[in-house]
CSV table of C-alpha atoms in Angstrom, one decimal:
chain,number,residue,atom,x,y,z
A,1005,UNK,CA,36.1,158.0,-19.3
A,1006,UNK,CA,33.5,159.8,-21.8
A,1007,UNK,CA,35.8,158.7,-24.5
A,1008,UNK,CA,35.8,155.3,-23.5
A,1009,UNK,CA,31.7,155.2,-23.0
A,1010,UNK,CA,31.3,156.9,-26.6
A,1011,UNK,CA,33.8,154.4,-28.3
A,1012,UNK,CA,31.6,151.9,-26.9
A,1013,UNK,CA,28.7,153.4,-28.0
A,1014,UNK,CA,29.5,154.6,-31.7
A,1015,UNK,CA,31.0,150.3,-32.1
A,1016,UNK,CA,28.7,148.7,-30.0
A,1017,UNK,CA,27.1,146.6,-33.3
A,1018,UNK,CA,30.8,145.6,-33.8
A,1019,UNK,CA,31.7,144.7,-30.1
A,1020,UNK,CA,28.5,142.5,-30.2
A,1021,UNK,CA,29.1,141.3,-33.4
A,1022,UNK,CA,32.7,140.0,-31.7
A,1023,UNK,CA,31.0,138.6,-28.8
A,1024,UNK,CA,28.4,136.8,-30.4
A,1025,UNK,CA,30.9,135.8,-33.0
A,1026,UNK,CA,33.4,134.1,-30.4
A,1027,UNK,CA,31.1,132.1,-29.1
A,1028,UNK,CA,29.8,130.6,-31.7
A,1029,UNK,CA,33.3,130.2,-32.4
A,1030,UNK,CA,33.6,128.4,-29.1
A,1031,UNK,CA,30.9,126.0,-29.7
A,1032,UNK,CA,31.8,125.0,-33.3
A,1033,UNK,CA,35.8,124.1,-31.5
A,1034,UNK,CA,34.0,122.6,-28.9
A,1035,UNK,CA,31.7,120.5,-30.9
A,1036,UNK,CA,34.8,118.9,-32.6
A,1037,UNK,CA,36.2,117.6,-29.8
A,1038,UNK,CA,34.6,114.2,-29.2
A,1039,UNK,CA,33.5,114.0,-25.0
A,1040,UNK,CA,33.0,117.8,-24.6
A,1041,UNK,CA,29.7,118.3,-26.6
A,1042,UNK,CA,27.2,117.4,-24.2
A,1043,UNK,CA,25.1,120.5,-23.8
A,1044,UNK,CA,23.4,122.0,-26.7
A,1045,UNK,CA,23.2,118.8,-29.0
A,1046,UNK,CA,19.6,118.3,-30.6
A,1047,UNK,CA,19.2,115.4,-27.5
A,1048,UNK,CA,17.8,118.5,-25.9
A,1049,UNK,CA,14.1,118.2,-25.0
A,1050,UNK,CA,12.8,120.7,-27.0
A,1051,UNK,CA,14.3,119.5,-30.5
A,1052,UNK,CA,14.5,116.1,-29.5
A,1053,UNK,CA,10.7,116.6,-29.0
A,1054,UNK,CA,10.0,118.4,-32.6
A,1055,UNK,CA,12.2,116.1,-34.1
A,1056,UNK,CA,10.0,113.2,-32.2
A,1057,UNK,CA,7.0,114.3,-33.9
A,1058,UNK,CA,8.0,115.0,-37.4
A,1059,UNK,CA,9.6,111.1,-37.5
A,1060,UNK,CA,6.2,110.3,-36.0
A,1061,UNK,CA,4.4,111.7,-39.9
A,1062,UNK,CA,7.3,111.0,-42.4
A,1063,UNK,CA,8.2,107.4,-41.0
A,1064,UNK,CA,5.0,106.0,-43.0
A,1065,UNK,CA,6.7,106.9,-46.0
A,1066,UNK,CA,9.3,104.2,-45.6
A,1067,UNK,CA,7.3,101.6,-43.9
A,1068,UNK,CA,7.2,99.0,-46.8
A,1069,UNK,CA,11.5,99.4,-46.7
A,1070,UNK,CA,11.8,98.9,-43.3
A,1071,UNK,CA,9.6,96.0,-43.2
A,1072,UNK,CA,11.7,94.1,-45.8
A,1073,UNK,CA,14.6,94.4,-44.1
A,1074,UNK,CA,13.1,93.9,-40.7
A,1075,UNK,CA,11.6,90.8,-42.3
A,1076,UNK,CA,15.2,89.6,-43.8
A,1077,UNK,CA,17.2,90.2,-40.5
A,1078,UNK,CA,14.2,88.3,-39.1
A,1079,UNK,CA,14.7,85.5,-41.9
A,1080,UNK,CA,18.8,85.7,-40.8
A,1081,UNK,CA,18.1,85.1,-37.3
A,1082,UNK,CA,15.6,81.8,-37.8
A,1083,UNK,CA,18.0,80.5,-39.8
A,1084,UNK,CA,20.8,80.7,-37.6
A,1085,UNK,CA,18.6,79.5,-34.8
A,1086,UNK,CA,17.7,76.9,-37.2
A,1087,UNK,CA,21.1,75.5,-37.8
A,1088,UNK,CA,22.0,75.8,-34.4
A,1089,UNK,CA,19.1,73.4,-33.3
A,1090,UNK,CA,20.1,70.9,-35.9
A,1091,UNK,CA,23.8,70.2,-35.0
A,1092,UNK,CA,23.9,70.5,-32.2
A,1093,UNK,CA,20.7,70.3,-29.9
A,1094,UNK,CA,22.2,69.0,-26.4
A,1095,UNK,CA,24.8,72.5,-26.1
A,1096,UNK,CA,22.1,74.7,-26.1
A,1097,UNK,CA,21.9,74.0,-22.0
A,1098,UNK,CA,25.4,74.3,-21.7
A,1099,UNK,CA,25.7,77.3,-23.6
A,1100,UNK,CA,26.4,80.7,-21.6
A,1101,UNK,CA,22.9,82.6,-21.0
A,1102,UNK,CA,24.0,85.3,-22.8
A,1103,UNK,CA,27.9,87.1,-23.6
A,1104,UNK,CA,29.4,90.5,-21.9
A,1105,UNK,CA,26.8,92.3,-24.5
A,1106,UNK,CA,23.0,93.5,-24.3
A,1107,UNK,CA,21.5,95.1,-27.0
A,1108,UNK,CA,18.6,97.0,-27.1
A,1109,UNK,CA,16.6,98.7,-29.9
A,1110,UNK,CA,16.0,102.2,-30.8
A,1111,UNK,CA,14.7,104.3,-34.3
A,1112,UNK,CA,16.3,106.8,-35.8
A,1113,UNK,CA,14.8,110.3,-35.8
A,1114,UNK,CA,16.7,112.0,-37.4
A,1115,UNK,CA,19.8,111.4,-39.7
A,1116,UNK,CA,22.5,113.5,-41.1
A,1117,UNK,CA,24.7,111.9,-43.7
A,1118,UNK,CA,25.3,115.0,-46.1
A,1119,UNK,CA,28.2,117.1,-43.9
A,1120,UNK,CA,31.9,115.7,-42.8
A,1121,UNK,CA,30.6,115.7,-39.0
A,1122,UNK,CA,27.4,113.8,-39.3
A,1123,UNK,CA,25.0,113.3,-35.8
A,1124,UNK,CA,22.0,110.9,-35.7
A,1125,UNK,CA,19.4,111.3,-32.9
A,1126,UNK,CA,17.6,108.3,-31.6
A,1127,UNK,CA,14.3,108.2,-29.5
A,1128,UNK,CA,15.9,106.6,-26.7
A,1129,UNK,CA,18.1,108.0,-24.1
A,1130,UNK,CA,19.0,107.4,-20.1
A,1131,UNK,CA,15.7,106.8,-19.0
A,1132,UNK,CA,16.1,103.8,-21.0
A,1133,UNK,CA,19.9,102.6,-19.9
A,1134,UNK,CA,21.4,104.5,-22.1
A,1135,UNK,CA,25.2,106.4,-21.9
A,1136,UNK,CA,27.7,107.9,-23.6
A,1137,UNK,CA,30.2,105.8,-25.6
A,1138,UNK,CA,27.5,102.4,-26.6
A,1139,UNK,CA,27.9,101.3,-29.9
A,1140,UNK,CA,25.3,101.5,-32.4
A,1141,UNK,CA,24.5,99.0,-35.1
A,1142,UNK,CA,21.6,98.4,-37.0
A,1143,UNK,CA,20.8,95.0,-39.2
A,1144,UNK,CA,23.2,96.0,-41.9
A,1145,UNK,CA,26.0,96.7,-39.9
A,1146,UNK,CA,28.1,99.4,-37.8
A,1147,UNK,CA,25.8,102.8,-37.2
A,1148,UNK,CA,27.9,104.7,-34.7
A,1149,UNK,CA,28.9,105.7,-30.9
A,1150,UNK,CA,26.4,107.5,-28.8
A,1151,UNK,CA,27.5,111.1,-28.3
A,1152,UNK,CA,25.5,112.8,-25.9
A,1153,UNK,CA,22.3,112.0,-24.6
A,1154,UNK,CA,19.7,113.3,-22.5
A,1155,UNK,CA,16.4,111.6,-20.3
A,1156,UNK,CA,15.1,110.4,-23.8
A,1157,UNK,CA,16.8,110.8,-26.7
A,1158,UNK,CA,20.7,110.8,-27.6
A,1159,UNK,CA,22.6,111.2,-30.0
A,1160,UNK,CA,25.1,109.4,-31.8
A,1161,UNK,CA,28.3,110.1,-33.9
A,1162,UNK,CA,28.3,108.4,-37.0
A,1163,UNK,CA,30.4,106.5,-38.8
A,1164,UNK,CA,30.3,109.4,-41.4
A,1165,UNK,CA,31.8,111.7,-39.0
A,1166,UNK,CA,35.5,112.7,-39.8
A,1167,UNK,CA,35.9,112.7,-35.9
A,1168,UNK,CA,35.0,109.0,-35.5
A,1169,UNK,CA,38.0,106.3,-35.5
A,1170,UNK,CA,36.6,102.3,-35.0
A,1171,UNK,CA,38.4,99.4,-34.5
A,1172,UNK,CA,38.3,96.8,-37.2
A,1173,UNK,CA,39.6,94.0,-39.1
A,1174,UNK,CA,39.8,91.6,-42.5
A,1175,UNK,CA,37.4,88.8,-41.5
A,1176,UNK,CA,39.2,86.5,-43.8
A,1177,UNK,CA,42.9,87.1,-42.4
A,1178,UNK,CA,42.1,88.9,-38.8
A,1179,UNK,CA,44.4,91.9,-39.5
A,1180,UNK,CA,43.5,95.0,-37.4
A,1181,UNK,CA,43.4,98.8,-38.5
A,1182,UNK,CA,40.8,101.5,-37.8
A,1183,UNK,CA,38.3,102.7,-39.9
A,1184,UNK,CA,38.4,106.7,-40.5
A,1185,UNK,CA,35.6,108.6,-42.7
A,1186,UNK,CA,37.1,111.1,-45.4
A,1187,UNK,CA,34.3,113.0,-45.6
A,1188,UNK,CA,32.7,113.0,-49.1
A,1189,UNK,CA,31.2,109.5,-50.1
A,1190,UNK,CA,28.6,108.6,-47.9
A,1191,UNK,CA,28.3,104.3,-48.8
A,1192,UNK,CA,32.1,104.5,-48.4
A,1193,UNK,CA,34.6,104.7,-45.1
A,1194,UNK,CA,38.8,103.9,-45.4
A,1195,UNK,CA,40.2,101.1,-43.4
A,1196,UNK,CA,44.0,102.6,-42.5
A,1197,UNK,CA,46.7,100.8,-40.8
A,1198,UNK,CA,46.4,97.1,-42.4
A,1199,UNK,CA,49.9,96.1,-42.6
A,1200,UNK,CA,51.5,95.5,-46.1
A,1201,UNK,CA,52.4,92.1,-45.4
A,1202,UNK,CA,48.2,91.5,-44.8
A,1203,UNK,CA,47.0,89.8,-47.9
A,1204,UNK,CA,43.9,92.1,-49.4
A,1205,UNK,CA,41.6,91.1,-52.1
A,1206,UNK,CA,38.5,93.4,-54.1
A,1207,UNK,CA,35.5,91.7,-51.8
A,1208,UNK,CA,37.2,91.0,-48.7
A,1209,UNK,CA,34.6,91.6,-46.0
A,1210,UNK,CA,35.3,93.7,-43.0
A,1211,UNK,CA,33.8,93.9,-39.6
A,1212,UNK,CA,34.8,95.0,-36.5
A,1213,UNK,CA,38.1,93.9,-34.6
A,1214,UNK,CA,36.7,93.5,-30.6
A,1215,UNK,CA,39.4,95.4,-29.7
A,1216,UNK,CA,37.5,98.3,-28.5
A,1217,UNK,CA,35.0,97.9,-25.1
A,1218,UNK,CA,32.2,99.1,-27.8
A,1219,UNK,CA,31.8,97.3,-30.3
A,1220,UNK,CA,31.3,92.8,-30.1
A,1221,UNK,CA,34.0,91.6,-32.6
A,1222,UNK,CA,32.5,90.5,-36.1
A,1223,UNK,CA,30.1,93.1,-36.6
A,1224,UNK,CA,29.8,93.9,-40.5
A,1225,UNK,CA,31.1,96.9,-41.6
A,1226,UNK,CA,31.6,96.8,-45.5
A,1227,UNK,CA,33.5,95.3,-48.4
A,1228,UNK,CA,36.7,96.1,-50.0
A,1229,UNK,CA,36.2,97.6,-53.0
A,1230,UNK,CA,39.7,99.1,-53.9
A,1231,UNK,CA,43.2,99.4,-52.3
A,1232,UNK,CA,46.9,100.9,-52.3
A,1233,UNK,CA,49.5,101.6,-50.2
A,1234,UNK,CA,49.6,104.7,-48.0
A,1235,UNK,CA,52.6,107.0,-47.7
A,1236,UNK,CA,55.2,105.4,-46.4
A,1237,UNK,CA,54.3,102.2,-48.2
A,1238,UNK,CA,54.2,100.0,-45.3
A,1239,UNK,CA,50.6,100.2,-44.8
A,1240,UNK,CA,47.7,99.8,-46.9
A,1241,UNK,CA,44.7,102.4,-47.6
A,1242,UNK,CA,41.4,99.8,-48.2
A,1243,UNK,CA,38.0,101.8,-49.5
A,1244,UNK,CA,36.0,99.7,-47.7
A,1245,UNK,CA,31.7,100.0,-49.4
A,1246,UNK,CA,29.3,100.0,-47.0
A,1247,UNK,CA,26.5,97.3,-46.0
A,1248,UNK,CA,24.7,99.5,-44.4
A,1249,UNK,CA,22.8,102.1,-46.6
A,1250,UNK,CA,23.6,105.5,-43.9
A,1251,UNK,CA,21.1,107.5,-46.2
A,1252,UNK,CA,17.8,105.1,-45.1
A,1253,UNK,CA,18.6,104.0,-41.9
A,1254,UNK,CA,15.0,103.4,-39.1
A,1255,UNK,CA,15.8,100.4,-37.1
A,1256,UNK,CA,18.5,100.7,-34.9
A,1257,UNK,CA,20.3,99.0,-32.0
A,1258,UNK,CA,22.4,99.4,-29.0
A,1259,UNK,CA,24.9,97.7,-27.6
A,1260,UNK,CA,25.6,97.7,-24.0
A,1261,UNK,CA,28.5,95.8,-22.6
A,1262,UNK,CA,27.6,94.7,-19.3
A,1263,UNK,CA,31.2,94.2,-18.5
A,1264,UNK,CA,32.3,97.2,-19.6
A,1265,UNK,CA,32.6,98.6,-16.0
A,1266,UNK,CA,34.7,95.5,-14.7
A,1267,UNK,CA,37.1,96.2,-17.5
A,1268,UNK,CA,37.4,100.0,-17.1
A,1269,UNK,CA,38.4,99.5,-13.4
A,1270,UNK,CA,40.7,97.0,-14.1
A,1271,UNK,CA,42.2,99.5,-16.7
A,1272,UNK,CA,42.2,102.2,-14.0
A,1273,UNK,CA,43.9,100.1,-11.1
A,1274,UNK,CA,46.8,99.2,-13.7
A,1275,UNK,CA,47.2,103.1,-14.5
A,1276,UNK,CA,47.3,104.0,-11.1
A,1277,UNK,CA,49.7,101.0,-10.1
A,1278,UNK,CA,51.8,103.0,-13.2
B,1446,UNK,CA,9.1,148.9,-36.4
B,1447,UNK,CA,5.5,148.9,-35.8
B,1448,UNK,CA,3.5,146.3,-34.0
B,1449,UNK,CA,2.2,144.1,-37.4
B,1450,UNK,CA,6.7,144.5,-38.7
B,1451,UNK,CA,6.9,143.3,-35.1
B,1452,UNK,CA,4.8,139.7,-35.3
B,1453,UNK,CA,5.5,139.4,-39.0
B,1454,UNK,CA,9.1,139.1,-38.0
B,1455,UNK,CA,8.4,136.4,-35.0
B,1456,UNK,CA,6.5,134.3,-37.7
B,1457,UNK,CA,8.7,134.7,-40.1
B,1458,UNK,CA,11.5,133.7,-37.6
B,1459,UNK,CA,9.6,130.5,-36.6
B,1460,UNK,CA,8.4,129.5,-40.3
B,1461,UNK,CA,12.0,129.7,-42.0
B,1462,UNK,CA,13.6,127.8,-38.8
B,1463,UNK,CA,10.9,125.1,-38.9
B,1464,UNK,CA,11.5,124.6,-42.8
B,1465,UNK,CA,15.1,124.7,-42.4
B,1466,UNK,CA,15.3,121.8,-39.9
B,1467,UNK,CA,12.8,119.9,-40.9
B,1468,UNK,CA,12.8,119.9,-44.7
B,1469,UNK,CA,15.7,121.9,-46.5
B,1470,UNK,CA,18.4,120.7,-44.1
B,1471,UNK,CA,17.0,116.5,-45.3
B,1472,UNK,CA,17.0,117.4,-49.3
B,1473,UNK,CA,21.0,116.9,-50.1
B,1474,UNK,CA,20.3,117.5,-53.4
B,1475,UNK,CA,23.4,115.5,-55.5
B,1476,UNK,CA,24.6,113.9,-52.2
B,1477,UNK,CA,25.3,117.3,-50.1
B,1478,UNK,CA,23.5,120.1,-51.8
B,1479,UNK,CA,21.0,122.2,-48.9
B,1480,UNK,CA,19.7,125.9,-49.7
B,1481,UNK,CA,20.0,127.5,-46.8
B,1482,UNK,CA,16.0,129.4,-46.3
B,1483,UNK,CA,16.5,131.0,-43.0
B,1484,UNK,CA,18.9,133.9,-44.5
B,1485,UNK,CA,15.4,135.0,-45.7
B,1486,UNK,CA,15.0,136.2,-42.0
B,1487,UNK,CA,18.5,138.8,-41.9
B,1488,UNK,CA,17.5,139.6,-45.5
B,1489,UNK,CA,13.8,140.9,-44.6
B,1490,UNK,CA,14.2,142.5,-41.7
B,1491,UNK,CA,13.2,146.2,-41.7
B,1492,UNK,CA,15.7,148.7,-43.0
B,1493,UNK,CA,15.5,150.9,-40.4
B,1494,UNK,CA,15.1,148.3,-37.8
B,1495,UNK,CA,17.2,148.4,-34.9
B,1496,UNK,CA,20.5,146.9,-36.2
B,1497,UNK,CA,21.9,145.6,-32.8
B,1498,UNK,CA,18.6,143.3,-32.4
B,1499,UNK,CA,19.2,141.9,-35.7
B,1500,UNK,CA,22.8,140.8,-34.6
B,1501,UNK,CA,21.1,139.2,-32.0
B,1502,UNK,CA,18.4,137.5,-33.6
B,1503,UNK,CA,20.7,136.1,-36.1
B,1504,UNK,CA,22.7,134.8,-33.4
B,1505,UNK,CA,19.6,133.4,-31.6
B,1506,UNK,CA,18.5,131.7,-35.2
B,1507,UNK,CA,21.8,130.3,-36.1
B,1508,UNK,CA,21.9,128.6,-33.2
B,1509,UNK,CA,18.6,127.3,-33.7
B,1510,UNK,CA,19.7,125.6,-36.6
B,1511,UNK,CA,23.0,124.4,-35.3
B,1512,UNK,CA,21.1,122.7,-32.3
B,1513,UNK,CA,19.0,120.7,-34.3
B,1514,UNK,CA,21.5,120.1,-36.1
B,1515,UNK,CA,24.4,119.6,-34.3
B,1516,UNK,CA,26.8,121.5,-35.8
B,1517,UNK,CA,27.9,123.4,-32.8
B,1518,UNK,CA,27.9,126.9,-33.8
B,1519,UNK,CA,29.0,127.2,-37.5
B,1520,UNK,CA,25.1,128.4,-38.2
B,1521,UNK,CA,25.2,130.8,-35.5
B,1522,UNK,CA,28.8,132.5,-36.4
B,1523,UNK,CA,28.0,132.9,-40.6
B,1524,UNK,CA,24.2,134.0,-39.5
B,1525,UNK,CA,26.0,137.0,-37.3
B,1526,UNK,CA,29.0,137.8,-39.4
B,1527,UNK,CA,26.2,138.5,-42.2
B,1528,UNK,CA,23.9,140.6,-40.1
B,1529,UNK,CA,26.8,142.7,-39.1
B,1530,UNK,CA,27.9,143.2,-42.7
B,1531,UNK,CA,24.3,144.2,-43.7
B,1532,UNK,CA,24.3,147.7,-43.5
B,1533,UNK,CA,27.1,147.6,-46.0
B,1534,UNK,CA,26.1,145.2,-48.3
B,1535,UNK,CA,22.5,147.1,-48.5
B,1536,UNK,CA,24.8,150.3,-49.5
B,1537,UNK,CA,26.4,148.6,-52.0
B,1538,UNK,CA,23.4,146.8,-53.8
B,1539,UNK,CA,20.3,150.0,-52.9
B,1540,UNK,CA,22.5,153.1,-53.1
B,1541,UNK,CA,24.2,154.8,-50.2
B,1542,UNK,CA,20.5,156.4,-49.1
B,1543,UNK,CA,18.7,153.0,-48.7
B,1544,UNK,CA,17.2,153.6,-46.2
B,1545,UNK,CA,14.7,156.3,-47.6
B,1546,UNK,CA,14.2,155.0,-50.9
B,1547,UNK,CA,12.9,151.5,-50.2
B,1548,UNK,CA,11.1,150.4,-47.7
B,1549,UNK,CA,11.8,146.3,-48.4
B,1550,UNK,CA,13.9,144.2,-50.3
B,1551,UNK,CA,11.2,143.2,-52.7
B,1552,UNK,CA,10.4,147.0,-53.6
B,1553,UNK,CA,14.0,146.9,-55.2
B,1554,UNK,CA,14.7,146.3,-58.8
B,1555,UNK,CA,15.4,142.8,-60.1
B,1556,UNK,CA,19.3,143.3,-60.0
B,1557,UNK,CA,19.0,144.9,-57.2
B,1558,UNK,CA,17.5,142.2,-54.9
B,1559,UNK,CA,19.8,139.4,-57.4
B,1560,UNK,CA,22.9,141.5,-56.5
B,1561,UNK,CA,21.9,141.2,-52.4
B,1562,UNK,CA,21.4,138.0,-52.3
B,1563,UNK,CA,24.0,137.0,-54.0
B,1564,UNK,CA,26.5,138.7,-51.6
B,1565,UNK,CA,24.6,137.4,-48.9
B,1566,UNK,CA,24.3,134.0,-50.0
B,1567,UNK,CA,28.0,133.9,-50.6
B,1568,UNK,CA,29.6,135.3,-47.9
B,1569,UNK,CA,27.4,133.3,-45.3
B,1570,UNK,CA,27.8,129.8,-46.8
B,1571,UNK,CA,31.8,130.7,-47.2
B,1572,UNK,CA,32.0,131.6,-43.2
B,1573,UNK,CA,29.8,128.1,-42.8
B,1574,UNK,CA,31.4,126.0,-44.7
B,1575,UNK,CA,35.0,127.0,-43.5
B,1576,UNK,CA,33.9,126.8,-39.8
B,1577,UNK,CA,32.3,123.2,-40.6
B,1578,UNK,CA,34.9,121.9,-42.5
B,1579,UNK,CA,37.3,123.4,-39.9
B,1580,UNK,CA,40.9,122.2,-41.9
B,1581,UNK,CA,42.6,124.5,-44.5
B,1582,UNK,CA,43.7,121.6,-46.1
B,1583,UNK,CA,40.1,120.9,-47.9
B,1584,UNK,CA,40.0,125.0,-48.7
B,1585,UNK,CA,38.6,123.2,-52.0
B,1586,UNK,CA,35.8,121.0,-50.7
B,1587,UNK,CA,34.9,124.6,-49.0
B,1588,UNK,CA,35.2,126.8,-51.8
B,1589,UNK,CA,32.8,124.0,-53.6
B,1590,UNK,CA,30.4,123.7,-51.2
B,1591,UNK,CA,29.7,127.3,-50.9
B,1592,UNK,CA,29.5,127.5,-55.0
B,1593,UNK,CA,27.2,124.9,-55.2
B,1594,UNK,CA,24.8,125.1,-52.3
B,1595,UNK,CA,25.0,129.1,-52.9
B,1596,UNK,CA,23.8,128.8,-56.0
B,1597,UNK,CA,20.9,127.0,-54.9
B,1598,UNK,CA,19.7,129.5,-51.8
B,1599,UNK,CA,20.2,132.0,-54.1
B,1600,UNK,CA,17.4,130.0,-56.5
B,1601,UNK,CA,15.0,129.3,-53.6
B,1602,UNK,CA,15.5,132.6,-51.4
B,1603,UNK,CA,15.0,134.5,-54.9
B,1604,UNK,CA,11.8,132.6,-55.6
B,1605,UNK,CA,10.5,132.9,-52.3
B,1606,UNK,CA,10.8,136.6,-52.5
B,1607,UNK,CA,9.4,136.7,-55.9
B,1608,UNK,CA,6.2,134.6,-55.4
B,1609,UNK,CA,5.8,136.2,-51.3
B,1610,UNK,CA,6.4,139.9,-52.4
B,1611,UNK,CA,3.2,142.5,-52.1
B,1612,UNK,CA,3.0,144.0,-55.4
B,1613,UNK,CA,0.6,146.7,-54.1
C-alpha cells in the first residue's frame, strides 16, 4: 500500500500531466464531431461578452467597407423590386406573403478563416430565434451553419471548415454535388460529386442546390475557376472561387426555415413506418 | 514564490491571454501565420515554483485560448505537454543545476534563452498543429505550420523578453 502511495507521489506531475492531457484530448475529438460541441465554444457568456466588446472598438475601422457593400446589396434589392413592379404590377397581390424561409440579420464578432476548422461567432443567439443547424449567408453569398449557440451569441461552422459538407449545384446546368473545404485557400472551396457527363466551363457560377432543409436553393456560392476529373474518373473535382470575401466578413444573415419542423416530422413518421 | 512572483504571474496570465485572443490569434500573417504569445506564461514562471501548479495553469490557459477560439482542446493539450517537459528542457538549455544559478529566464545568456525557446516553441506548435490538423495524411501541412509559425513566436516571445527583461 505504501508503495503504491509513494509511486503516486514520486509521478504525480506525470499522472496529472496524463489527466490533463486526456482531456484536452477528449475535447479536441469532440470538437470534430459536428452536433457534439455544444459546451465550451466561445458562444459562452463570458467570451462571447469580451469578444462583444472588442468588435464594439475595431468595427469602426471597417465602417466605410461595410457601407459599400451594404449600400450595393441595397442597390441589388431596389432593382429587383424595380423590375418586378414594372412587368408585372397586378401579381404582386397574388404573390405568396412570403416562402418557407425567414431571414434575420446578425454581425460578425469574431471570424476565423486562418485554421482547417474555422468558427465564426455572431452577436445573436436563442434569445433572438436562433438554433442549431440555420444557414448563414451574408450579401455575397454562403457564410455557414450555426454550430452551437447560447442566450446571445452562437456560433457558426464555416464554410472554411474541413468538417462542413453543403449542398450545391451548376446554376447553368442544375447538376448537384456538395461542396467540401480542403483546408488551405481561404477565397476557394471544391465542388465534388458533379457527374462527368455534366458540362463545366472556367466561370460557371455555383450556388446552392435546395436540397438541404438549410439552405433556399440559388444562394451564390462562387465561380469555377478550374476543373478535372477525380479518381475514378467518373466524377469531376471543380475549384470553385469564392464571392464572398471570408477574410472581411460584418454583415451577416440567418436563415430560418419556418417549415423546417413540418418536414423533419414527416422525415421521422417515414423512418419509423421503416 | 513570494507574494509580488505571486500577482506578477496572475497579470501576466491575463495580459498574454487577452493579447492572444484578441490580437495575435487575428494577424495570419501570409494567410495562416499566428505567434503564439501565451507560451511566455510556462516560459516565465519561477524556477523553483511549484511544478504541479504550472501543469495546471497551463491547462487552465490553453483552454482559455481554445474557448475563444474554438479549437476544442488542441491549446490546452500542447500548453500541458510543454509544462510537463519543462524541468527537462530548462536542464538541457541552463545546466543540470538551474535552479541555483538563475533565478529567470532573462538572467540567462543569449543562447541560452534562444536555445529554450526554441525547443519550446517547437515542440508546443508540433503537439498543436498535429492535434488541429488531426489526419496523418497532411503530416506536411503540420510539419509546415509548426516551421513557419514557430519561427515567428520564437521572434516575438524573444523580443518580448528582450525589451521586458530587468537589467538590474
Amino acid at each position: 500500500m505504501q508503495q503504491i502511495l509513494f509511486f503516486f507521489i514520486r509521478n504525480k506531475n506525470f499522472l496529472l500531466f496524463i489527466f490533463l492531457f486526456a482531456i484536452s484530448f477528449f475535447f479536441t475529438v469532440q470538437s470534430h464531431s459536428y452536433h457534439n460541441n455544444k459546451f465550451m465554444t466561445s458562444a459562452n457568456f463570458f467570451s462571447g461578452g469580451i469578444y462583444n466588446i472588442k468588435s464594439g472598438i475595431t468595427d469602426y475601422f471597417g465602417l466605410q467597407d461595410q457601407n459599400e457593400l451594404l449600400l450595393k446589396e441595397n442597390r441589388r434589392l431596389r432593382q429587383l423590386l424595380g423590375s418586378r413592379i414594372a412587368s408585372d404590377s397586378s401579381a404582386i397581390d397574388s404573390l405568396p406573403a412570403d416562402g418557407p424561409f425567414a431571414f434575420a440579420s446578425a454581425r460578425v464578432i469574431n471570424n476565423y478563416y486562418a485554421r482547417t476548422k474555422n468558427h465564426i461567432t455572431i452577436d445573436k443567439g436563442r434569445n433572438d430565434g436562433l438554433e442549431i443547424d440555420m444557414g448563414v449567408i451574408s450579401s455575397q453569398g454562403v457564410v455557414g451553419i450555426i454550430s452551437s449557440v447560447s442566450a446571445n451569441y452562437a456560433t457558426v461552422q464555416s464554410i472554411l471548415n474541413t468538417e462542413s459538407q453543403i449542398n450545391a449545384k451548376l446554376e447553368k446546368s442544375g447538376h448537384f454535388g456538395t461542396v467540401v473545404w480542403e483546408g488551405t485557400n481561404p477565397s476557394e472551396v471544391t465542388l465534388i460529386d458533379i457527374p462527368r457527363i455534366a458540362p463545366v466551363a472556367e466561370g460557371d457560377i455555383v450556388v446552392t442546390g435546395g436540397r438541404s432543409t438549410i439552405f433556399p436553393e440559388g444562394i451564390l456560392v462562387g465561380t469555377v475557376s478550374a476543373y478535372e476529373l477525380a479518381q475514378g474518373e467518373s466524377y469531376y473535382d471543380l475549384t470553385v472561387t469564392l464571392f464572398n470575401d471570408m477574410t472581411n466578413i460584418d454583415h451577416v444573415y440567418i436563415i430560418e426555415n419556418r417549415d423546417l419542423q413540418e418536414i423533419r416530422q414527416l422525415e421521422t413518421t417515414i423512418e419509423d413506418a421503416e | 514564490m513570494q507574494n509580488s512572483d505571486i500577482i506578477s504571474n496572475i497579470i501576466r496570465f491575463i495580459v498574454v491571454l487577452l493579447l492572444q485572443v484578441l490580437l495575435l490569434n487575428h494577424i495570419n500573417f501570409l494567410g495562416y501565420i499566428n505567434p503564439y504569445l501565451y507560451l511566455l506564461f510556462i516560459l516565465l514562471y519561477p524556477f523553483t515554483g511549484n511544478k504541479s501548479l504550472l501543469i495546471f495553469l497551463s491547462f487552465l490557459l490553453g483552454f482559455c485560448v481554445d474557448v475563444f477560439a474554438d479549437s476544442g482542446g488542441v491549446h490546452a493539450a500542447a500548453s500541458v505537454f510543454v509544462a510537463w517537459l519543462r524541468p527537462w528542457l530548462l536542464k538541457f538549455s541552463f545546466g543540470v543545476s538551474y535552479e541555483y544559478n538563475a533565478v529567470r529566464v532573462s538572467k540567462g545568456s543569449l543562447s541560452q534563452q534562444l536555445t529554450l525557446i526554441t525547443l519550446f516553441v517547437l515542440l508546443h506548435h508540433l503537439v498543436l498543429f498535429s492535434m488541429e490538423v488531426f489526419n496523418v495524411s497532411h503530416i506536411l501541412l503540420v510539419l509546415k505550420s509548426t516551421l513557419f509559425n514557430g519561427l515567428f513566436s520564437i521572434l516575438v516571445i524573444q523580443c518580448v523578453i528582450l525589451i521586458f527583461s530587468r537589467n538590474s
